[in-house]
Coordinates of C-alpha atoms in Angstrom, one line a residue:
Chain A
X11 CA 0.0 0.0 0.0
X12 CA 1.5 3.7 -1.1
X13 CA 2.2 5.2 1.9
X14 CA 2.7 9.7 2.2
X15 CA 4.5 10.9 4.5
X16 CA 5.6 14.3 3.0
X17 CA 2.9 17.5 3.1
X18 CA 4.6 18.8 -0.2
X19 CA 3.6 15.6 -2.1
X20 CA 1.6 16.3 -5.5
X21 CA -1.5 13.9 -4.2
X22 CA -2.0 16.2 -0.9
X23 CA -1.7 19.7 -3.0
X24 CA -4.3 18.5 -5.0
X25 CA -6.8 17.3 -2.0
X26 CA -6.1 20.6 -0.2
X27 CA -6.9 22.2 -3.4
X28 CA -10.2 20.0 -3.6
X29 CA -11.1 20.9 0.1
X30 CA -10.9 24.4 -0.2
X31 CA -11.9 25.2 -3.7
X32 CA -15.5 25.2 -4.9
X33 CA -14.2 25.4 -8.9
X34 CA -11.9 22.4 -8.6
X35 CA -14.9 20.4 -7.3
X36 CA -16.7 21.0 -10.4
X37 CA -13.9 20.9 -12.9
X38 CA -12.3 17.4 -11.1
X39 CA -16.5 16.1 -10.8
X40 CA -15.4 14.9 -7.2
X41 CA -15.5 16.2 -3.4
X42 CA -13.0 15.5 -0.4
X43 CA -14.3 14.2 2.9
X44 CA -13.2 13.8 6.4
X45 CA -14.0 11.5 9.7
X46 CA -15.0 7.7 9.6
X47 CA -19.0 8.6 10.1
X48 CA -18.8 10.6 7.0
X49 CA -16.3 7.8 5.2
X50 CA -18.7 4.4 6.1
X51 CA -21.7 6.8 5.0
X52 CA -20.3 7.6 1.5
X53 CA -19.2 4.0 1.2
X54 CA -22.8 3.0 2.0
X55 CA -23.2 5.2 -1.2
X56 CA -21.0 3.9 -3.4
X57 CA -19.1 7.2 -4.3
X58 CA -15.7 6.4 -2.3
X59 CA -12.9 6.5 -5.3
X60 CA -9.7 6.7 -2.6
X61 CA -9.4 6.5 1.4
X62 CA -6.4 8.4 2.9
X63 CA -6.1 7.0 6.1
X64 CA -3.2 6.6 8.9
X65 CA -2.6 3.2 10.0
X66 CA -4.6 3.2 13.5
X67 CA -7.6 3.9 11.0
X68 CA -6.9 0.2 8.6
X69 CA -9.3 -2.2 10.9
X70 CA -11.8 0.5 11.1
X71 CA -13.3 -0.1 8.0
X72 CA -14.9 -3.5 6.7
X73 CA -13.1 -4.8 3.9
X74 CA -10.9 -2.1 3.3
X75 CA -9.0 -4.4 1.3
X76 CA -11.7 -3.2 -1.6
X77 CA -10.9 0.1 -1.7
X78 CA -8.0 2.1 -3.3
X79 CA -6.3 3.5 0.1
X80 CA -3.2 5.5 0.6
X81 CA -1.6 5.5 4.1
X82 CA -0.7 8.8 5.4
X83 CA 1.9 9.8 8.2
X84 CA 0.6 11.7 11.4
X85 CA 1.6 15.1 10.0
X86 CA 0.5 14.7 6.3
X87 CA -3.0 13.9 8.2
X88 CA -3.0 16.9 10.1
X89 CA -2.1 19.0 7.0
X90 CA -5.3 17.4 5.6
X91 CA -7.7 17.9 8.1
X92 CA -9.7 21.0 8.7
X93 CA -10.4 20.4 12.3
X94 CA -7.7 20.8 15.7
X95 CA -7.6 17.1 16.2
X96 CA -7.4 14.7 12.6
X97 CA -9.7 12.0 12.6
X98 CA -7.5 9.9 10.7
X99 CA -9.4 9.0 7.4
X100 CA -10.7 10.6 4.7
X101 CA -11.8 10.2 1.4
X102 CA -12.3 11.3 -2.6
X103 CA -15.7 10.9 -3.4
X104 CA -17.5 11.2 -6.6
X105 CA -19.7 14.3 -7.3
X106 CA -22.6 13.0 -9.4
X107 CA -25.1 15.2 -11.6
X108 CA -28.1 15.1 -8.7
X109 CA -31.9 15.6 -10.0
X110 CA -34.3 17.9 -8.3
X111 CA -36.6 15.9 -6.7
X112 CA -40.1 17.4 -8.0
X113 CA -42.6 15.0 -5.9
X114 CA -41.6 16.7 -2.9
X115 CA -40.6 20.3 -1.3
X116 CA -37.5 22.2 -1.9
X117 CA -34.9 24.4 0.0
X118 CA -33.7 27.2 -2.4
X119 CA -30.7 29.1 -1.3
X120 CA -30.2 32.5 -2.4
X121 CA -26.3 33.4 -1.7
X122 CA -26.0 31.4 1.7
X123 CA -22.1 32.4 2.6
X124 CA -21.9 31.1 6.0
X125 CA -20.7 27.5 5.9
X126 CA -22.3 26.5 9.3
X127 CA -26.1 28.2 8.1
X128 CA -25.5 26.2 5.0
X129 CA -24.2 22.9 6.7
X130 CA -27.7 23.1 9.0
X131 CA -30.2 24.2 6.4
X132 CA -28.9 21.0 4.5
X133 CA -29.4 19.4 8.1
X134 CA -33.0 20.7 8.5
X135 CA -34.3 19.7 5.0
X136 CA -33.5 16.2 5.3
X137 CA -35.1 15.9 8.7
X138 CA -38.1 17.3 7.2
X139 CA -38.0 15.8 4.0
X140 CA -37.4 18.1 1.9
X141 CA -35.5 15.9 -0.5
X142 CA -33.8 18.6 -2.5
X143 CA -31.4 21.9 -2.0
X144 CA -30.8 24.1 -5.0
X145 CA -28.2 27.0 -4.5
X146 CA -27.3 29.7 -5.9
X147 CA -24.0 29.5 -7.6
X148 CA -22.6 32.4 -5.7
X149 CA -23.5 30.7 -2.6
X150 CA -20.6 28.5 -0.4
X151 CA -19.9 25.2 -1.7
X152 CA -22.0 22.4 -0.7
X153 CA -18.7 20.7 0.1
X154 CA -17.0 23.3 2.1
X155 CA -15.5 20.9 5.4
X156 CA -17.4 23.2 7.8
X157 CA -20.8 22.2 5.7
X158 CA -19.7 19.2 5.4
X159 CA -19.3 19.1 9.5
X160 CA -22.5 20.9 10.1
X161 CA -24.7 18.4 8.3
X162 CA -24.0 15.7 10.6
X163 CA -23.3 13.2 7.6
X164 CA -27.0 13.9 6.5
X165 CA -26.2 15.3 3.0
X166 CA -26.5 11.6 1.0
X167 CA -29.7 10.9 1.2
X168 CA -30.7 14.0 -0.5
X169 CA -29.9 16.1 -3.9
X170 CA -27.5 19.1 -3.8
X171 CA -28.0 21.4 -6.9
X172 CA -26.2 24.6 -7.7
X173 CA -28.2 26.6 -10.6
X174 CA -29.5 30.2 -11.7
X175 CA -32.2 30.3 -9.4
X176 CA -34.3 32.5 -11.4
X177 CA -34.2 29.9 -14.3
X178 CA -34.9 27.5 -11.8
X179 CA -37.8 28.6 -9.8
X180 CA -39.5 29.3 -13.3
X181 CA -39.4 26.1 -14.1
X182 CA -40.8 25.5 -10.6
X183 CA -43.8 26.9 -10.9
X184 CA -44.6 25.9 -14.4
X185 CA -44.8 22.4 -12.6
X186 CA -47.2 23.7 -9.9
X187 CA -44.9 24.9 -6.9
X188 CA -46.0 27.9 -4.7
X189 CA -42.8 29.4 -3.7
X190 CA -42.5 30.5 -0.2
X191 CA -40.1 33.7 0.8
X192 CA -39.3 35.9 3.7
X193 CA -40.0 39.4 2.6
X194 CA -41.1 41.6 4.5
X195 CA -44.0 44.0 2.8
X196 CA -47.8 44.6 3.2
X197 CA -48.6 41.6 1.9
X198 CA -46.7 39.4 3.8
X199 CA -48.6 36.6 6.2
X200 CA -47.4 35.5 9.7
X201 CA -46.7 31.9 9.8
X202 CA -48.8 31.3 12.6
X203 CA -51.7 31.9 10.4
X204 CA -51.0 30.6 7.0
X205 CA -52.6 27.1 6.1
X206 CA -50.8 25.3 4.3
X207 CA -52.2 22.8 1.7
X208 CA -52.0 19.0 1.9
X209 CA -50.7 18.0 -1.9
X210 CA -49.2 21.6 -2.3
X211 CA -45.6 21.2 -3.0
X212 CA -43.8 23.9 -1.9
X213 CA -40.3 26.0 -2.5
X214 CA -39.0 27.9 0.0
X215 CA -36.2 30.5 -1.1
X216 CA -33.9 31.7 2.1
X217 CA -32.2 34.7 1.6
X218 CA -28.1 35.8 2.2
X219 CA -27.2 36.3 5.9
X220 CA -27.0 39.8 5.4
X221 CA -28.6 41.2 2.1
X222 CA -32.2 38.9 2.6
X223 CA -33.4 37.7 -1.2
X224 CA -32.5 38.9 -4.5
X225 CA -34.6 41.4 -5.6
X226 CA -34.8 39.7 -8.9
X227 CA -36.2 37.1 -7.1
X228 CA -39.1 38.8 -5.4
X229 CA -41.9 38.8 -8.2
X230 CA -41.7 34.8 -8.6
X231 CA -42.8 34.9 -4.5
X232 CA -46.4 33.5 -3.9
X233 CA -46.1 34.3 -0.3
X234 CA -44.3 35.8 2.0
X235 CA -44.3 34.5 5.4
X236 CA -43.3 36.5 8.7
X237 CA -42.1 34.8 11.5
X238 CA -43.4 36.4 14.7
X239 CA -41.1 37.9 16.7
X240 CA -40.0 40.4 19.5
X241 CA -39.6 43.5 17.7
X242 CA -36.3 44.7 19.7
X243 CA -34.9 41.9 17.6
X244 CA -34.2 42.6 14.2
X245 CA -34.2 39.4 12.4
X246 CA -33.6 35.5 12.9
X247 CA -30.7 33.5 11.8
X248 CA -30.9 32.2 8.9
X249 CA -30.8 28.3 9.1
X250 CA -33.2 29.0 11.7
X251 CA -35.7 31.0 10.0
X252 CA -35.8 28.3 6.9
X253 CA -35.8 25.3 9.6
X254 CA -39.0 26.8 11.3
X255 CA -40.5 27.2 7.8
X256 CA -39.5 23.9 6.5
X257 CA -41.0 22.5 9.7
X258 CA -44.1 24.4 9.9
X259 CA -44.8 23.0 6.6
X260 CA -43.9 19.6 7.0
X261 CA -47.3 17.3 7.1
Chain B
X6 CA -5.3 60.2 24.5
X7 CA -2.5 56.6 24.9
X8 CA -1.6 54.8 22.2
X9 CA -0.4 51.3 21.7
X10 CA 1.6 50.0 19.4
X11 CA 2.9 46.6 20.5
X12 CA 1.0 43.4 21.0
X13 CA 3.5 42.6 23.4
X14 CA 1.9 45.6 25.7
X15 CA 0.3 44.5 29.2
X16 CA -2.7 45.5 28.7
X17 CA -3.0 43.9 25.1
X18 CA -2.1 40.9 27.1
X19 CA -5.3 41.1 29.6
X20 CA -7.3 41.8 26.7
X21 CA -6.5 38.7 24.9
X22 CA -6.7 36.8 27.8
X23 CA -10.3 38.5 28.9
X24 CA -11.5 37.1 25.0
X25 CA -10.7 34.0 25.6
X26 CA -10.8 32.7 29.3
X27 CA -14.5 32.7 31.3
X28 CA -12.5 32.0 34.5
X29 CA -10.9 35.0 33.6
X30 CA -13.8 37.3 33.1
X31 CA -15.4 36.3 36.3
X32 CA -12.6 36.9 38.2
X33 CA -12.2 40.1 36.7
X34 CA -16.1 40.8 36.4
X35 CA -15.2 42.1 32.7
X36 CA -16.1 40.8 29.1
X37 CA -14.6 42.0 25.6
X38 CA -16.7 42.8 22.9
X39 CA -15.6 44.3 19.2
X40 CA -17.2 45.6 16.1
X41 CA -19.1 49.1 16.1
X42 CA -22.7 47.7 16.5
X43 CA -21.3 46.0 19.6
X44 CA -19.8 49.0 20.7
X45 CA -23.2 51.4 19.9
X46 CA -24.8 48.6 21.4
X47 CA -23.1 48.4 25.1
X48 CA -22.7 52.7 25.1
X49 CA -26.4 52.6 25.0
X50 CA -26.6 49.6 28.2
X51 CA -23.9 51.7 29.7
X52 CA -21.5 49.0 30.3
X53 CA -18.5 50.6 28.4
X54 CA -15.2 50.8 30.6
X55 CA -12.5 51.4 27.8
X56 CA -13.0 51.5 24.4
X57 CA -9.7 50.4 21.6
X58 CA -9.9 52.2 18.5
X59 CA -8.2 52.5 15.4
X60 CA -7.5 56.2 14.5
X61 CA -9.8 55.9 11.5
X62 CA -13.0 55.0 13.5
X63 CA -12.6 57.9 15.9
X64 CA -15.5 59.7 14.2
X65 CA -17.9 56.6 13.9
X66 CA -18.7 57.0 18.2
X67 CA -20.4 59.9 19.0
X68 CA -19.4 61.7 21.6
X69 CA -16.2 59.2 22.0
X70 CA -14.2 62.0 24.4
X71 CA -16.8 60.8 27.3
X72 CA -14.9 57.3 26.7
X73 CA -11.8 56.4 28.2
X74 CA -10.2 56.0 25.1
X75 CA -7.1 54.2 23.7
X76 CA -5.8 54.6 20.6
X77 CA -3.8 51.0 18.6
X78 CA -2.1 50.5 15.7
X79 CA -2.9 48.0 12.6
X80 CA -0.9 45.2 14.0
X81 CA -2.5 45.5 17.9
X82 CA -5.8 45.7 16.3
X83 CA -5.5 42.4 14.1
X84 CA -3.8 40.7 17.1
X85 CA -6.7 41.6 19.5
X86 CA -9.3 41.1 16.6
X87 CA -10.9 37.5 16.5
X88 CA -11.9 38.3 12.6
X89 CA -9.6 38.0 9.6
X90 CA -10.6 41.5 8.9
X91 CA -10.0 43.4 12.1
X92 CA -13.3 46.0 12.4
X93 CA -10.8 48.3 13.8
X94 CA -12.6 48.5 17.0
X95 CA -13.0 47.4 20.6
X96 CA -14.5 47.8 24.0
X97 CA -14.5 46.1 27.5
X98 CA -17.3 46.3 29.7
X99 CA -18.8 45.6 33.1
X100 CA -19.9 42.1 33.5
X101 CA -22.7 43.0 35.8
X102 CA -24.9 40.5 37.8
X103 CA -28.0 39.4 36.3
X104 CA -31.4 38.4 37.5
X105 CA -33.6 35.8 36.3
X106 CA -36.9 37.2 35.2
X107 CA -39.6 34.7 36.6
X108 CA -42.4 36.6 34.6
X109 CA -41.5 34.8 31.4
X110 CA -40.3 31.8 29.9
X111 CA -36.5 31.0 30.5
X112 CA -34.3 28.9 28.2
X113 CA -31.9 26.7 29.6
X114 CA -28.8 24.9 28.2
X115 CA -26.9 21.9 29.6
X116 CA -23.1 21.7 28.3
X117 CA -23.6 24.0 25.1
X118 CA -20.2 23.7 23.9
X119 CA -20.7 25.3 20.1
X120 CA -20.3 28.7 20.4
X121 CA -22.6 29.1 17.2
X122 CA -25.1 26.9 18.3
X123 CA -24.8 29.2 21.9
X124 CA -25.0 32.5 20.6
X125 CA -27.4 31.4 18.0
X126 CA -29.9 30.2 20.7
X127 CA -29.1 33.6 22.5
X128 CA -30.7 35.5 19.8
X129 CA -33.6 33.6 19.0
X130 CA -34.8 33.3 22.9
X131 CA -34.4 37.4 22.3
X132 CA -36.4 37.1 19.7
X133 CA -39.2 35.1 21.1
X134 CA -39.2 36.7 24.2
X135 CA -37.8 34.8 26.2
X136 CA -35.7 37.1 28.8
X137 CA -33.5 34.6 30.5
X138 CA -31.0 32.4 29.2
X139 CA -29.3 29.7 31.9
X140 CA -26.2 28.0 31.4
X141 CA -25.0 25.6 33.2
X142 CA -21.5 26.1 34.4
X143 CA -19.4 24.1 31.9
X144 CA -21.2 25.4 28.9
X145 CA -19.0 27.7 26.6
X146 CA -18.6 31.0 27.8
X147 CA -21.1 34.0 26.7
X148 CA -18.3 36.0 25.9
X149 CA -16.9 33.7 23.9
X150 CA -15.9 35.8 20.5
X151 CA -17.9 33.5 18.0
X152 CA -21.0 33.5 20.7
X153 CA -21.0 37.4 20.7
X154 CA -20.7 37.3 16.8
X155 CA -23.5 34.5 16.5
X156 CA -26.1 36.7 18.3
X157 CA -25.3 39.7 16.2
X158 CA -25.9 42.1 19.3
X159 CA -29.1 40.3 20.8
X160 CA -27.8 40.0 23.8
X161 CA -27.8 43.1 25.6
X162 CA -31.5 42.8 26.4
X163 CA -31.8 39.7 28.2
X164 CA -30.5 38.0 31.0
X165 CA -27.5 35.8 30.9
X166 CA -26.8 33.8 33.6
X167 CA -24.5 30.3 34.6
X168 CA -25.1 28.4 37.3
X169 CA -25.9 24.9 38.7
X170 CA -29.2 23.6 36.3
X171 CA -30.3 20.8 39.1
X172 CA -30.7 24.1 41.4
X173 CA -31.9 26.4 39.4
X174 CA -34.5 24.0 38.0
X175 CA -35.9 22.9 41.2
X176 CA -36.1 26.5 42.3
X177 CA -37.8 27.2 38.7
X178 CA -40.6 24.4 39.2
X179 CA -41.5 25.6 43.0
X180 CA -42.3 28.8 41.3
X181 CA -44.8 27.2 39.2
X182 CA -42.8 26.8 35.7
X183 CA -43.2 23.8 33.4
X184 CA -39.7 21.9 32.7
X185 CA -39.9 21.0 29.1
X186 CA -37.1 18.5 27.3
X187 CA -36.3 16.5 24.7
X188 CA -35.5 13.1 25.8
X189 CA -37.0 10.5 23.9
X190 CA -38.6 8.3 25.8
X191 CA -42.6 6.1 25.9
X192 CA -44.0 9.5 27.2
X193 CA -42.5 11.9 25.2
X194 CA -45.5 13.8 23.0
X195 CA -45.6 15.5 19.5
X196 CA -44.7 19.5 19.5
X197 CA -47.7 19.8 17.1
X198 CA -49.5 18.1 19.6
X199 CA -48.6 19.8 22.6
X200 CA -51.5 22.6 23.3
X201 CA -49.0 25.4 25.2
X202 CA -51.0 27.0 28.1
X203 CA -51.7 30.5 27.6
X204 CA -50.5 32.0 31.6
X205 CA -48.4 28.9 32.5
X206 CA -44.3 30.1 32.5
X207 CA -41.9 27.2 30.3
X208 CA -38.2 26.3 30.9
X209 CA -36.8 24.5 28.0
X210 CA -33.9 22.4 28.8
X211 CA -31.8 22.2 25.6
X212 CA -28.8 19.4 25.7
X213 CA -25.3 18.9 24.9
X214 CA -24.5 18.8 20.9
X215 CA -23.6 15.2 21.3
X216 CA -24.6 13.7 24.9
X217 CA -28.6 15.2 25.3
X218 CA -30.7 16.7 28.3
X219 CA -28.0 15.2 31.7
X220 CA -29.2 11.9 33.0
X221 CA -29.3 13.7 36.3
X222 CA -31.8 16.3 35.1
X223 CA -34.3 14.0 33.6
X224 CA -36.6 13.3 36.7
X225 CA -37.0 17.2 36.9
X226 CA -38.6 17.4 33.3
X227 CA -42.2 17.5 33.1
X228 CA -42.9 17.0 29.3
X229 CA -40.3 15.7 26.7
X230 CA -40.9 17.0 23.5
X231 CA -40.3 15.4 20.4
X232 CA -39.8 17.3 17.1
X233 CA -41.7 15.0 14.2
X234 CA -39.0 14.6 11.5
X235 CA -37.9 11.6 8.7
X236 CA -36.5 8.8 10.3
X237 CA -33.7 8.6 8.4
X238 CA -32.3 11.9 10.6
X239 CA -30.8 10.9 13.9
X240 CA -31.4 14.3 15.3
X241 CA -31.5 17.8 14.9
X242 CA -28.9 20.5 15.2
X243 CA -29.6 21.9 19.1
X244 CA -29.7 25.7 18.3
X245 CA -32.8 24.8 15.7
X246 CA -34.8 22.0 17.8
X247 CA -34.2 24.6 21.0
X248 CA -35.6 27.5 18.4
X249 CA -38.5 25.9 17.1
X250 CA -39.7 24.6 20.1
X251 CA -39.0 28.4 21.7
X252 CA -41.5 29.8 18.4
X253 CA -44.3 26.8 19.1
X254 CA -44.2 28.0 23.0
X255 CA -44.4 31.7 21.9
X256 CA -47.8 33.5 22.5

């Protein structure tokens, strides 16, 4: 089995690289992973193309021996790892074309730059089966190691997307969606009082940390809900503004 | 008005050590906050005792000569700074004493160790009234940088308070509150099924990222919610279960 033991080795440039930048991701088709939860889950999908692991890691993994691994020294792990403490293993994983999901309710991120919001809203949606996220493509990489971390390994089971959303939410509501968004105007409804429909499917668009939605995006909104709040308090965090609404929705 | 110019000066020393130690700001009865909407934030609670400043934002405070001022350099300002991009300005303030207010619901939070997830929770209990926040002891530190970032200045108008839950609680339920969890066990109900009484005062105990609610606190819980979500999800992160369940109770 290769093993690395040198941080200036052309195999560990490039998975830095892959880590870090959301371009390379797409160019290369594949994504970089870290931790043995998040390894045994992407091996469960089928998307594992090489384990970096040190050797206290080898008889942590079933059948190992069917995977292409590289052994890596303690300090070519810690150049790898995003976190204080390395977990040991990680992995190069395939990153497939996913399809948008249109039996069921979508998240819609609208330039979503904090990692950790981004990590949790991915979180959220799978808990309340929502089984698809479309970003932005200005928004923060749905393989940034802090979202990575923040989903909690619950980013497999559903479809990640990156597109124009104003393309995309056209296309939306051509096949039937009412889509939800936060802004705040005379017409906006409290979410306390809104009703939603049984076989409605719904898309909810949450807007950047700072700058709310895209004013181009405001005339394709059906409704926009209000979350009722103290009014010393200007607004809500993001991932937990779209969590509420994704779970106020849920059936 | 002093200047500073090294980050090897004293005082940048106690600064750096008031950022980061809680042990240290009780002691010293002194927290550190920076960014300008911190700063306009704590000159209207009156809690300013010296304010750092860049010479460029000496005309964003009015009235800064009422201040004791000090004047630092580039360097002592990215070294105090806990931002890659130094906002060029700094204050410490009175830690004062704070009071529990038993006329509303209080939020309480065992082992908190995320400083997202603990600053993040701080803002939506501000946001849905809730006027306490409880800690126990070895949760991360309200002071903590990241915490003071993550409630983006929603914290000067509640209660923050640490100290021994098991007390505090018992005290809490002889005064006629509710204890409210999470643990999953054969009596735990619904949230959408839980009618909230109007007049009856909550405490919501919300649990460590990884561990849950203390095994210690459980007998002192009077109704363990559970959030409905897809059972493919092993849980929710805690800042959104502890948020949503903070909106549902929320008049």
């Amino acid at each position: 089995m290769e093993k690395i033991t040198s941080t200036s080795n052309n195999k560990i440039k490039y998975i830095v690289r892959l880590r870090e930048e959301k371009k390379f991701q797409a160019e290369e088709q594949l994504f970089f992973i870290e931790g043995l939860h998040m390894v045994k889950e992407a091996i469960k999908r089928n998307i594992i193309i090489t384990i970096f692991l040190e050797e206290r890691m080898l008889n942590k993994v079933e059948n190992i021996a069917k995977f292409e691994c590289i052994l890596i020294s303690d300090n070519v792990s810690n150049k790898i790892s995003s976190t204080k403490t390395s977990q040991g293993i990680f992995a190069t994983c395939k990153l497939e074309e996913q399809e948008i999901n249109c039996d069921k309710n979508i998240l819609l991120l609208d330039q979503i730059q904090d990692p950790g919001n981004m990590g949790t809203l991915i979180r959220s949606a799978a808990s309340f089966d929502f089984q698809t996220v479309i970003a932005s493509n200005n928004s923060v990489s749905f393989y940034n190691p802090k979202v990575l971390r923040s989903t909690q390994g619950n980013l497999f089971s559903i479809s990640l997307v990156n597109n124009d959303l104003l393309k995309v939410i056209s296309e939306l509501k051509e096949k039937g969606y009412l889509i939800i968004g936060t802004v705040l105007n005379e017409e906006s409804k409290s979410l306390k009082q809104v009703k939603f429909i049984e076989k409605q499917k719904y898309g909810i668009i949450i807007g950047n940390e700072a700058k709310g939605i895209s004013l181009e995006l405001h005339d394709l909104i059906d409704i926009n809900l209000n979350i009722e709040m103290s009014n010393e308090v200007e607004s809500l965090n993001a991932a937990i503004a779209g969590s509420i609404i994704m779970y106020n929705i849920k059936k």
